[in-house]
mmCIF file of C-alpha atoms and ligand atoms in Angstrom:
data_model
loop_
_atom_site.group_PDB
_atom_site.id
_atom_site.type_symbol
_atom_site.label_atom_id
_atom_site.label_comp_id
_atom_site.label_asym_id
_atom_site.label_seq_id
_atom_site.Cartn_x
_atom_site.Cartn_y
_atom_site.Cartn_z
ATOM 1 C CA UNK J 1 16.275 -39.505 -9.755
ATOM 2 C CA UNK J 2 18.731 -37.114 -11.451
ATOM 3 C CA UNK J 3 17.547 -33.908 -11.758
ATOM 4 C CA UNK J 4 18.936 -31.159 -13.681
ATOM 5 C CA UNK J 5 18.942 -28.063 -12.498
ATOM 6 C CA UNK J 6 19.567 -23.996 -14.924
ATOM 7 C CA UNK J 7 19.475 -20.072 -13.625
ATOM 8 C CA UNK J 8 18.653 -17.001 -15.767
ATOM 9 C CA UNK J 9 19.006 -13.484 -15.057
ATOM 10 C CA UNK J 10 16.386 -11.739 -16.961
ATOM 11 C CA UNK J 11 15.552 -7.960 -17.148
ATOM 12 C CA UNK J 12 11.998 -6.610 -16.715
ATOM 13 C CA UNK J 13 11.655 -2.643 -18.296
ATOM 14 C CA UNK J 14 8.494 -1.886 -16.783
ATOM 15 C CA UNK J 15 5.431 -0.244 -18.938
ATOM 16 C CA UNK J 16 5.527 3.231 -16.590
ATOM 17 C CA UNK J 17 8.504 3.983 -14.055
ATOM 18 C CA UNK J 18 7.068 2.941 -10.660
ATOM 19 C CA UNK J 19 6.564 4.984 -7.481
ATOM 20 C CA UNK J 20 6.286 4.376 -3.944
ATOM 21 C CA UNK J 21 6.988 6.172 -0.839
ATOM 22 C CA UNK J 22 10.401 4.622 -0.806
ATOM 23 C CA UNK J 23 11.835 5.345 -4.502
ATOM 24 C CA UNK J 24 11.421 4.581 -7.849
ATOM 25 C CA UNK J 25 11.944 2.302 -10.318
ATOM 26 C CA UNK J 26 11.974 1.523 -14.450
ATOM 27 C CA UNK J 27 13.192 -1.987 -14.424
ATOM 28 C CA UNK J 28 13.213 -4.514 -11.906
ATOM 29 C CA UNK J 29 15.679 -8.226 -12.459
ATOM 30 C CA UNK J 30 14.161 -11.422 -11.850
ATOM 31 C CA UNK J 31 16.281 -14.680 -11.673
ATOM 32 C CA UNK J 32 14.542 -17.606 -12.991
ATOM 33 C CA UNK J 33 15.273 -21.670 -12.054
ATOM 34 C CA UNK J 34 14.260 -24.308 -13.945
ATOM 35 C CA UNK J 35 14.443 -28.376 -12.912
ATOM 36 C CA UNK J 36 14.422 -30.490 -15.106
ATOM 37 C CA UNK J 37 13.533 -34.621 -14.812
ATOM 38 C CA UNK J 38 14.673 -37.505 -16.084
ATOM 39 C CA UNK J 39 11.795 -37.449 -18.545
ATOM 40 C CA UNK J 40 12.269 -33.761 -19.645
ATOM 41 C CA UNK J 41 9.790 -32.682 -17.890
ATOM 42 C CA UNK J 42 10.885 -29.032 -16.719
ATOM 43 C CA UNK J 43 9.668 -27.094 -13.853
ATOM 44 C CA UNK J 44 10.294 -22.710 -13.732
ATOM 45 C CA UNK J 45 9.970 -21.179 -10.874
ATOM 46 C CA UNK J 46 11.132 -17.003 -10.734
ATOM 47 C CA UNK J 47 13.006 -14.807 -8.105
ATOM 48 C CA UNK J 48 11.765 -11.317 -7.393
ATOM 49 C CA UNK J 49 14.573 -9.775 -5.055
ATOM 50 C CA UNK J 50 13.657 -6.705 -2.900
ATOM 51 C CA UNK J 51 16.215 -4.463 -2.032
ATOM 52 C CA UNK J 52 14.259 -3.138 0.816
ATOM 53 C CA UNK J 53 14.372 -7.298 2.395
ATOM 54 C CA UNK J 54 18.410 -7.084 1.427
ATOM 55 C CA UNK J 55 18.062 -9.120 -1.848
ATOM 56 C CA UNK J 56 19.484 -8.601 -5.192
ATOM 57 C CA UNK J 57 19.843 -10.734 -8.134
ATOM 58 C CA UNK J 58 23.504 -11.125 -7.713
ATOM 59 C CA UNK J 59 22.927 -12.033 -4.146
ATOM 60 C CA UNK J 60 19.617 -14.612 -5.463
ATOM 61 C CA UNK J 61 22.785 -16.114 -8.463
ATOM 62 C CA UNK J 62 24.997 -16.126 -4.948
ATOM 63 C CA UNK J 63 22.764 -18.350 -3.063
ATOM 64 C CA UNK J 64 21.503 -20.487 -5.848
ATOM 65 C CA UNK J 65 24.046 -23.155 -5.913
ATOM 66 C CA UNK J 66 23.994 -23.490 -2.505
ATOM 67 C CA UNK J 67 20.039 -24.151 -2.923
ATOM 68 C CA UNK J 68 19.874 -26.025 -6.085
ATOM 69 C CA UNK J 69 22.550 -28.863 -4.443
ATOM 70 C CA UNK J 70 19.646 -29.385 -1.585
ATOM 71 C CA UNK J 71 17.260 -30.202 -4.847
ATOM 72 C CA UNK J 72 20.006 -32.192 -6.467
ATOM 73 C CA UNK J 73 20.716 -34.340 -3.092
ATOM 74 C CA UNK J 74 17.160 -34.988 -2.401
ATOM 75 C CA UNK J 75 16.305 -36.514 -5.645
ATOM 76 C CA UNK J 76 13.001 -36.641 -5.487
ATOM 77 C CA UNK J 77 11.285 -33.600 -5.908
ATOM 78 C CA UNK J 78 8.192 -34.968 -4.906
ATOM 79 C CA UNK J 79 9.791 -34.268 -1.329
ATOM 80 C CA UNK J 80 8.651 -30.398 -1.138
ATOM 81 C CA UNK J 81 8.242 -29.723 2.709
ATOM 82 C CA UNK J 82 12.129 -32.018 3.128
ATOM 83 C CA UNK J 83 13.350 -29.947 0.503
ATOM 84 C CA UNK J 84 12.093 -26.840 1.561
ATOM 85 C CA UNK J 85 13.187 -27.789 5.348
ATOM 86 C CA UNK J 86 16.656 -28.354 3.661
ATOM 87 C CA UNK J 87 16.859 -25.365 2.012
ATOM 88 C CA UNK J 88 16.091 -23.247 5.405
ATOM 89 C CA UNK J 89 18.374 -24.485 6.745
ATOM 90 C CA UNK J 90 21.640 -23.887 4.112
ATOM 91 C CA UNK J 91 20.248 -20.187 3.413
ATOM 92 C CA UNK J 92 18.155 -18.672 5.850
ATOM 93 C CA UNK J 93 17.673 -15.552 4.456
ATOM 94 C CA UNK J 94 17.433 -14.567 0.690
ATOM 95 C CA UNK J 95 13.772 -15.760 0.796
ATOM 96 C CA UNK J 96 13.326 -14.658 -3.106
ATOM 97 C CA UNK J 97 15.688 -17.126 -3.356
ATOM 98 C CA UNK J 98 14.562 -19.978 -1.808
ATOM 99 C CA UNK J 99 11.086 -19.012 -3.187
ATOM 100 C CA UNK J 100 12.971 -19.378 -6.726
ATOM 101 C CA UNK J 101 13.139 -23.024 -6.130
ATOM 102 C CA UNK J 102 9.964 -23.444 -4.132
ATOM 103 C CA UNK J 103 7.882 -22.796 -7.258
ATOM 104 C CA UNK J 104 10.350 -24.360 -9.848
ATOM 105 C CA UNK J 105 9.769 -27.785 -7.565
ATOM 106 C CA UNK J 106 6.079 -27.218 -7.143
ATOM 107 C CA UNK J 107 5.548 -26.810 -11.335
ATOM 108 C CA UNK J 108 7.267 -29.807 -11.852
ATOM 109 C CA UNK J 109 5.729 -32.028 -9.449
ATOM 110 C CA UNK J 110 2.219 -30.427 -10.933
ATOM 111 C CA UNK J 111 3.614 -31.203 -14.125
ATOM 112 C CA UNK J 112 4.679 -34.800 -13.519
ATOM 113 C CA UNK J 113 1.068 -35.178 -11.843
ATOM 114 C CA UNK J 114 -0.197 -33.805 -14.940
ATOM 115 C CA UNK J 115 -2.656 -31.476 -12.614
ATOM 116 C CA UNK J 116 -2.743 -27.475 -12.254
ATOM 117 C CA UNK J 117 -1.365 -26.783 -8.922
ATOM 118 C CA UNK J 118 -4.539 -25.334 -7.670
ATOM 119 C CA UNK J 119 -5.849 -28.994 -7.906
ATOM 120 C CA UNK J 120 -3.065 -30.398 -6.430
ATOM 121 C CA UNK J 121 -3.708 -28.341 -3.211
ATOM 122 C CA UNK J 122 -7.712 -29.441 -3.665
ATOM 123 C CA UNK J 123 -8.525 -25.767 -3.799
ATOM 124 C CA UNK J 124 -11.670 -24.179 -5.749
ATOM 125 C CA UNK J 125 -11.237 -22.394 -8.969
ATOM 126 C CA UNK J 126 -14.851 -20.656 -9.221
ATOM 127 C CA UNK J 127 -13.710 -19.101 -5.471
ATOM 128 C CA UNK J 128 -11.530 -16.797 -6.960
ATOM 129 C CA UNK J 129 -10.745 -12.619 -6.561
ATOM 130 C CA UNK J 130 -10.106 -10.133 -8.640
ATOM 131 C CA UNK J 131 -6.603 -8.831 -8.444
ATOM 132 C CA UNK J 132 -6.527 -4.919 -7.660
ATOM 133 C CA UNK J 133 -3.999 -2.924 -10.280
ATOM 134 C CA UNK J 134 -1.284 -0.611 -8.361
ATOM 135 C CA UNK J 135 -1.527 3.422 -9.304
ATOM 136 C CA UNK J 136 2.244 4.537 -8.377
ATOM 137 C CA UNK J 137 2.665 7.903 -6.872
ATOM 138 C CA UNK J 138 3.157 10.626 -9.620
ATOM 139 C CA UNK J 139 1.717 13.998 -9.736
ATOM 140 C CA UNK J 140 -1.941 14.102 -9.289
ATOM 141 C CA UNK J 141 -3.129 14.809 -12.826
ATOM 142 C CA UNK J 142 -0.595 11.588 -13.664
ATOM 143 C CA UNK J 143 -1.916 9.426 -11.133
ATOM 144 C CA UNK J 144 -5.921 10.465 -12.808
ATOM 145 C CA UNK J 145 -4.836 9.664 -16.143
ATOM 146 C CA UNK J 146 -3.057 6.159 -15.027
ATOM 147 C CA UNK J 147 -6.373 5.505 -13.230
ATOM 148 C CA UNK J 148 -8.717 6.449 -16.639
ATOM 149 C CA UNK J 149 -6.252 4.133 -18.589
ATOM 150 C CA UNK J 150 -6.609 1.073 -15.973
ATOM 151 C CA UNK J 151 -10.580 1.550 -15.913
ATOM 152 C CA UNK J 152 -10.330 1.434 -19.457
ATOM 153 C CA UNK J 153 -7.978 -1.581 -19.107
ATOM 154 C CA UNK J 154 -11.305 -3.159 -17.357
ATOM 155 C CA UNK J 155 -10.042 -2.876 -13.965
ATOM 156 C CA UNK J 156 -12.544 -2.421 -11.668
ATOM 157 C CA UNK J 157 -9.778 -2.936 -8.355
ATOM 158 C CA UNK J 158 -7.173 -0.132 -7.585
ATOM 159 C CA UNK J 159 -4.544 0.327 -5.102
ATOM 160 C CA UNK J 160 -3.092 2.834 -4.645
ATOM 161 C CA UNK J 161 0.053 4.083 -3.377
ATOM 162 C CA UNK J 162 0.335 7.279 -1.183
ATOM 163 C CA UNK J 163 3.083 8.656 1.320
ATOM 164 C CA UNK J 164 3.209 12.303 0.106
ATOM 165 C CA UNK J 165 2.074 15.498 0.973
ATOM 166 C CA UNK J 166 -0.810 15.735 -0.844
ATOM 167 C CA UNK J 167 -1.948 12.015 -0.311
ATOM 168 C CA UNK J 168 -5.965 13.218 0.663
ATOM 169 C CA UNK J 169 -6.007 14.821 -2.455
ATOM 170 C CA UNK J 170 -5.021 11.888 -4.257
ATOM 171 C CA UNK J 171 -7.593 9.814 -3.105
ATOM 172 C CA UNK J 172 -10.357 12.546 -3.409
ATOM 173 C CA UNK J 173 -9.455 12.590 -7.270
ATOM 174 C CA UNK J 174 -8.886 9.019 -7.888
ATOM 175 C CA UNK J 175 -12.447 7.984 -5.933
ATOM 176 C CA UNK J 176 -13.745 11.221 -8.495
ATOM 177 C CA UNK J 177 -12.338 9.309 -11.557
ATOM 178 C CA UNK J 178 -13.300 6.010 -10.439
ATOM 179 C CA UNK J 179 -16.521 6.217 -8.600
ATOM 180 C CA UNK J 180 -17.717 2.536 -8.497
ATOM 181 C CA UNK J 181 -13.745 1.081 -7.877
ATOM 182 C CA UNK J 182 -12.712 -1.251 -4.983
ATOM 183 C CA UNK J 183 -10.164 1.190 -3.805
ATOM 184 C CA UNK J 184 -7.242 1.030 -1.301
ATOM 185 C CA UNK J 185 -4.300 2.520 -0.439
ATOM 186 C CA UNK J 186 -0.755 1.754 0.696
ATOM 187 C CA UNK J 187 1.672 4.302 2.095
ATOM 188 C CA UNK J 188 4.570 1.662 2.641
ATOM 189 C CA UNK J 189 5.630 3.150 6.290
ATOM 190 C CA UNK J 190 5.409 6.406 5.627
ATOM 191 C CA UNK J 191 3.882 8.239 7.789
ATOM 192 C CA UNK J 192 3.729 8.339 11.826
ATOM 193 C CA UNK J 193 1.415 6.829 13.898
ATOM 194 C CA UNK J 194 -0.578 10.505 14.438
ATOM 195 C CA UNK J 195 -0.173 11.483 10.819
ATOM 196 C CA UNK J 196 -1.677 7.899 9.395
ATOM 197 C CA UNK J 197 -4.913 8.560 11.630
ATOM 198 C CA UNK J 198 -5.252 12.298 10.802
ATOM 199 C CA UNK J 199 -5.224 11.196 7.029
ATOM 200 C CA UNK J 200 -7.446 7.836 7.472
ATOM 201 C CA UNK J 201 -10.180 9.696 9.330
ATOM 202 C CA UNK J 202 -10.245 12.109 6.199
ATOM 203 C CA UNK J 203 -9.856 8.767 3.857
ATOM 204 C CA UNK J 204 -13.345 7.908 5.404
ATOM 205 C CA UNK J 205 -15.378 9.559 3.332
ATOM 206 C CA UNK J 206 -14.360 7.635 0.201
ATOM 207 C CA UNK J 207 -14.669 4.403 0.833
ATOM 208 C CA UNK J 208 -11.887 2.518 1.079
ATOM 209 C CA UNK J 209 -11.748 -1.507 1.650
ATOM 210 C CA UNK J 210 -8.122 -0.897 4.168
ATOM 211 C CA UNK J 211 -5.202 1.093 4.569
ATOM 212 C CA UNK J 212 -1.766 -0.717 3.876
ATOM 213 C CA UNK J 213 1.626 -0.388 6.039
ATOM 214 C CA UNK J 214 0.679 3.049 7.164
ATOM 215 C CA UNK J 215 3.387 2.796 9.881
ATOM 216 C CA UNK J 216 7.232 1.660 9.578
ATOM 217 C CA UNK J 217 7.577 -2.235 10.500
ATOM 218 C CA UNK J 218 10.246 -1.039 13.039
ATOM 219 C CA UNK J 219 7.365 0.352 15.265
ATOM 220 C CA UNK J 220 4.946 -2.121 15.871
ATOM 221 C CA UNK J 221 3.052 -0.016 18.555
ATOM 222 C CA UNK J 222 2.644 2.734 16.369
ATOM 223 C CA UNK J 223 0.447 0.041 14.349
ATOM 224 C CA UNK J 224 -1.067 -0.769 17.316
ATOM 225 C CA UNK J 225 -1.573 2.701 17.919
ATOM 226 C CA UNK J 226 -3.102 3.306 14.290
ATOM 227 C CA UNK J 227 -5.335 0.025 14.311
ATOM 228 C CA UNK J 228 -6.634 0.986 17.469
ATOM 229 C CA UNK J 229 -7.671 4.653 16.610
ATOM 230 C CA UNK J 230 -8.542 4.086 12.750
ATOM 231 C CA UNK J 231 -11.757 4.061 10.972
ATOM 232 C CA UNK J 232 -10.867 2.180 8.428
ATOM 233 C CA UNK J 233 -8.797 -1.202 8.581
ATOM 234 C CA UNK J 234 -5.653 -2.124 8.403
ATOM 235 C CA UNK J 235 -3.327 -4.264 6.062
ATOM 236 C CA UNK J 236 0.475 -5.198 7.661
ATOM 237 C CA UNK J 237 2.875 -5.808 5.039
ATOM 238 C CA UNK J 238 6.212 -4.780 5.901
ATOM 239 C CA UNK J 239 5.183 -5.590 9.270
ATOM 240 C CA UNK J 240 4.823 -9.456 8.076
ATOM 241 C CA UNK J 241 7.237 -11.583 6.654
ATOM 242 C CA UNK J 242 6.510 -15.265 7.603
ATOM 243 C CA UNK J 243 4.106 -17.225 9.552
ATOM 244 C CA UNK J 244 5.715 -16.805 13.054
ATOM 245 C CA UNK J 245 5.109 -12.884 12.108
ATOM 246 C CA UNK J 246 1.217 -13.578 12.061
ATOM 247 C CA UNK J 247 0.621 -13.781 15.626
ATOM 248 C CA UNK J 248 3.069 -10.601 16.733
ATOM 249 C CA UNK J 249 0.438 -8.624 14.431
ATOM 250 C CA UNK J 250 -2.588 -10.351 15.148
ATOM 251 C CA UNK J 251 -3.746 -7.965 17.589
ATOM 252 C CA UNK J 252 -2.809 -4.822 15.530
ATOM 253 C CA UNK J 253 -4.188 -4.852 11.908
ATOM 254 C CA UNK J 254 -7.110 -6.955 9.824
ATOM 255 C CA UNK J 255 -4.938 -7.875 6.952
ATOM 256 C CA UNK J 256 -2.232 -10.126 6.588
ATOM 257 C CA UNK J 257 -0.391 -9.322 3.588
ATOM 258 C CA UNK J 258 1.693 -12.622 2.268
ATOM 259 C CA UNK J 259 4.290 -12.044 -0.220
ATOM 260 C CA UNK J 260 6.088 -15.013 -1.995
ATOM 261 C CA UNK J 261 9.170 -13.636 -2.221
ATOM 262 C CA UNK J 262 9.060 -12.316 1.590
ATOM 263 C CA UNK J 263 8.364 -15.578 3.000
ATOM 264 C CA UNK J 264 10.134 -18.114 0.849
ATOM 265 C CA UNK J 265 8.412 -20.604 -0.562
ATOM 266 C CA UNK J 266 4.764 -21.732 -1.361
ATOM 267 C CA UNK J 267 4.245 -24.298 2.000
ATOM 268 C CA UNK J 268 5.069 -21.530 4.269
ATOM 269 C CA UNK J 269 3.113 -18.516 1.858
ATOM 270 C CA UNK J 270 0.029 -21.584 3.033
ATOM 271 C CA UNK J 271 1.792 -21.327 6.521
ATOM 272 C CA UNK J 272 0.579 -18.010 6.598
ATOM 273 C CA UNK J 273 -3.043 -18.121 5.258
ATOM 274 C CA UNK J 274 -3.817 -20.824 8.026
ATOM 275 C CA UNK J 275 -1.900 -18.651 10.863
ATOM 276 C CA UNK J 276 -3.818 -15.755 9.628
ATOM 277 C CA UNK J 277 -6.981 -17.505 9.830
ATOM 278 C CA UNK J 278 -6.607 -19.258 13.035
ATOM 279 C CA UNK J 279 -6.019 -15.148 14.204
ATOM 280 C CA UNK J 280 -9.332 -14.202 12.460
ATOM 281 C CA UNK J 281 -7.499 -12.004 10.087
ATOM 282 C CA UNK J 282 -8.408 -11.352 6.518
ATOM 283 C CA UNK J 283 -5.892 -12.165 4.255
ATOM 284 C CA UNK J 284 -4.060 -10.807 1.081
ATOM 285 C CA UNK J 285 -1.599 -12.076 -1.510
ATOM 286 C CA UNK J 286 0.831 -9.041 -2.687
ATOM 287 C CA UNK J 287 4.014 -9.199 -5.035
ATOM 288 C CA UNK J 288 6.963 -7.517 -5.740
ATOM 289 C CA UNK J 289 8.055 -6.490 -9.757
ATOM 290 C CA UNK J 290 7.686 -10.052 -10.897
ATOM 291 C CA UNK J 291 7.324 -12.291 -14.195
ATOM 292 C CA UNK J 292 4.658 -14.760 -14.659
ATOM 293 C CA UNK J 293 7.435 -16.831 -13.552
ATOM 294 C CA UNK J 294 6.706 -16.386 -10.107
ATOM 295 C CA UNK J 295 3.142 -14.672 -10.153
ATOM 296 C CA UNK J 296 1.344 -17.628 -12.013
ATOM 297 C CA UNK J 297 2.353 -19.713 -8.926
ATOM 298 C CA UNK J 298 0.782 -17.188 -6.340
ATOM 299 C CA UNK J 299 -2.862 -16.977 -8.544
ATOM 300 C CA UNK J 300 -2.959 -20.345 -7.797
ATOM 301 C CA UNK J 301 -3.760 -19.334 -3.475
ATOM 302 C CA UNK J 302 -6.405 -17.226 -4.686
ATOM 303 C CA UNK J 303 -9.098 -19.156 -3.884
ATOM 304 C CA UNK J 304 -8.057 -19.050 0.026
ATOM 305 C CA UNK J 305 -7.775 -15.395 -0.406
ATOM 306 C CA UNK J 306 -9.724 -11.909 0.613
ATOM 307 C CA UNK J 307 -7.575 -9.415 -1.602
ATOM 308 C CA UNK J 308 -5.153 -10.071 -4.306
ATOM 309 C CA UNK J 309 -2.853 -7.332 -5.244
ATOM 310 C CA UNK J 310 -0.838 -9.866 -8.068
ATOM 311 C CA UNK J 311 -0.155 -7.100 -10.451
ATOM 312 C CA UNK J 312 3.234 -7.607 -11.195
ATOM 313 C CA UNK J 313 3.344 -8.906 -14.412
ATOM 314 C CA UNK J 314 0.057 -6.654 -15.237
ATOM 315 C CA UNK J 315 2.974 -3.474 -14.976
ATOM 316 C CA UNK J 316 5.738 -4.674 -16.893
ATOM 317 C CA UNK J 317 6.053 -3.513 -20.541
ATOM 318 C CA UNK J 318 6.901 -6.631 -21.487
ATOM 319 C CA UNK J 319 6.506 -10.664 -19.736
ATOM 320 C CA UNK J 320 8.842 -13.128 -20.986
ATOM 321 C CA UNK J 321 6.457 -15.255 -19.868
ATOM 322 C CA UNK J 322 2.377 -16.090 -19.761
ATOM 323 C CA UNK J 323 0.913 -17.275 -16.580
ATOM 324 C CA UNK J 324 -2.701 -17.512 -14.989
ATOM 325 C CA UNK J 325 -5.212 -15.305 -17.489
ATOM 326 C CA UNK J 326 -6.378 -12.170 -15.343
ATOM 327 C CA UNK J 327 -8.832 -10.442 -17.618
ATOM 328 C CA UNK J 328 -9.558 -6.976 -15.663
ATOM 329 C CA UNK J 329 -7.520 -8.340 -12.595
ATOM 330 C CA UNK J 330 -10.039 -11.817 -12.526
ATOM 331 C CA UNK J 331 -7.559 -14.459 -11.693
ATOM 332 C CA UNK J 332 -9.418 -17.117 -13.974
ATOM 333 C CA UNK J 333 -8.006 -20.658 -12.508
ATOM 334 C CA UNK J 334 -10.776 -22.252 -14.132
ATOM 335 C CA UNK J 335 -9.102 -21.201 -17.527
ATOM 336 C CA UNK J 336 -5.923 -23.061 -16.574
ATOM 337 C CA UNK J 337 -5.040 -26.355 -18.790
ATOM 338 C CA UNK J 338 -2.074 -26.300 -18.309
ATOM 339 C CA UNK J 339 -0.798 -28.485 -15.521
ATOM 340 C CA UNK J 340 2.072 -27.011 -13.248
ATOM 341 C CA UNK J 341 1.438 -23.230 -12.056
ATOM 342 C CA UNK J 342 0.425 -22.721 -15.733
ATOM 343 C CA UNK J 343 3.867 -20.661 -16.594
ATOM 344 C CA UNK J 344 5.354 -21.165 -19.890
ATOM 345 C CA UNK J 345 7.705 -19.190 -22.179
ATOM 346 C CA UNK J 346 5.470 -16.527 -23.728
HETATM 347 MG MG1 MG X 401 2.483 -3.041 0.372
#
């Protein structure tokens, strides 16, 4: 079969400039794929390159060719795990990337099927979670407001990001403002192994569901050190990449945060949730600043999920594209008619 195969830059502005303990942003680039059939049918998947895992878009349009001739060759794009084998193999790094064309192939083949993907995999709709909505760091009176407007919003799950030095005050306000929230909080590796205990066994009195990446991913037994002294438990992010990641963390946190765009592709993001579960760890899907291009396809795990944290398109001022409905966070499967991941042009 001849498939025809497209890329498109496309720039996000986001609704509020975004901050986390490593910088901040106002826009964020997504590269989007889209494979076509012989019959028209046309699949879109979305790339969501982090700096912080050495991806831009310019190095996503670099690799692209190189991926989309692996698609081309195969010619069947029924052929995901040969394809995605393939594709390993020609580029293996740029997982946004390769992640592009993971979820481009898996929307077609839905589409061709004529099934949502979440029946494709055989998974539940009604066993879904509610997606938590991401307070950046600002100054405290900022970060209050951002929480009134997401309550309002009908969010009733927040994360939230610390990594400053006034990071027990922030979650003494925002558990004031939101009372009855599912709360957590990420510091993305800020602080040291000593520091991250000192602050959880103050964050203790607030209830919190976990504390994300409180350690850099460069010091693994300073998470060990952390998850062994902490109250509370403990979500690895940074510290997690693929599934051959899961066990080297098993032992040291109670989360296992997958990330499309870290891992590269939608058989290993499943990779993950059975490595994670064979390690009895909970497990979480997060996202970088991403489109419904790429976010629709990750609702679509939710129903093998603990915690979603799927906000991506939730914070940009503006989608390009519609996805999986998430009234208040709900990732509503059940809602989806549309076969494929349930992406289309909004
Ligand atoms: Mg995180």
């Amino acid at each position: 079969m001849t498939l025809e195969t497209s890329v498109e830059r496309v720039s996000l502005p986001l609704e509020f400039p975004f901050t986390i303990a490593r910088g901040t942003s106002t826009e964020t680039a997504n590269v989007i794929v889209r494979i076509e059939d012989e019959d028209g049918v046309v699949g879109i998947g979305g790339a969501a390159p982090s700096t912080h895992y050495g991806e831009t878009a310019a190095t996503v349009e670099a690799v692209l060719p190189d991926l989309l001739a692996v698609v081309e060759d195969a010619g069947d794009p029924h052929q995901l795990e040969r394809i995605e084998r393939r594709m390993r193999e020609a580029v293996a790094d740029n997982p946004a990337a390769r992640c592009a064309v993971s979820i481009a192939l898996h929307d077609l083949v839905c589409k061709r099927l004529d099934v949502p993907l979440y029946r494709y995999w055989g998974l539940d709709p009604d066993r879904t979670v509610t997606s938590s909505y991401t307070i950046g760091i600002d100054d405290t009176e900022t970060m209050a407001e951002k929480t009134e407007t997401a309550l309002e919003r009908g969010h009733d799950t927040l994360k939230v990001k610390l990594g400053t030095d006034r990071d027990v005050e922030i979650v003494e306000t925002i558990r004031d403002v939101a009372p009855e929230a599912r709360l957590y909080v990420d510091a993305n590796e800020a602080w040291t192994p000593k520091e991250a205990v000192r602050k959880i066994e103050r964050f203790a009195a607030y209830d919190l569901e976990f504390v994300e990446q409180p350690v850099p991913a460069e010091n693994p037994e300073g998470l060990r050190y952390v998850s062994e002294h902490s109250p509370l438990p403990i979500a690895a992010d940074e510290s997690l990449l693929t599934a051959a990641d899961v066990p080297r963390v098993a032992d040291r946190c109670d989360v296992a945060n997958l990330k499309l765009m870290k891992c590269g592709g939608l058989l290993e993001a499943r990779r993950i949730v059975h490595a994670a579960r064979a390690h009895g760890l909970q497990v979480m899907c997060g996202c970088m600043s991403e489109s419904n291009a790429s976010i629709a396809a990750a609702c679509h795990l939710a129903p093998l999920l603990d915690y979603a944290d799927l906000d991506g398109s939730l914070l940009l001022a503006d989608d390009p594209y519609d996805g999986v409905p998430m009234p208040g966070g709900r990732i509503d499967l059940s809602a989806v008619t549309r076969a494929g991941t349930g992406v289309r042009e909004a």
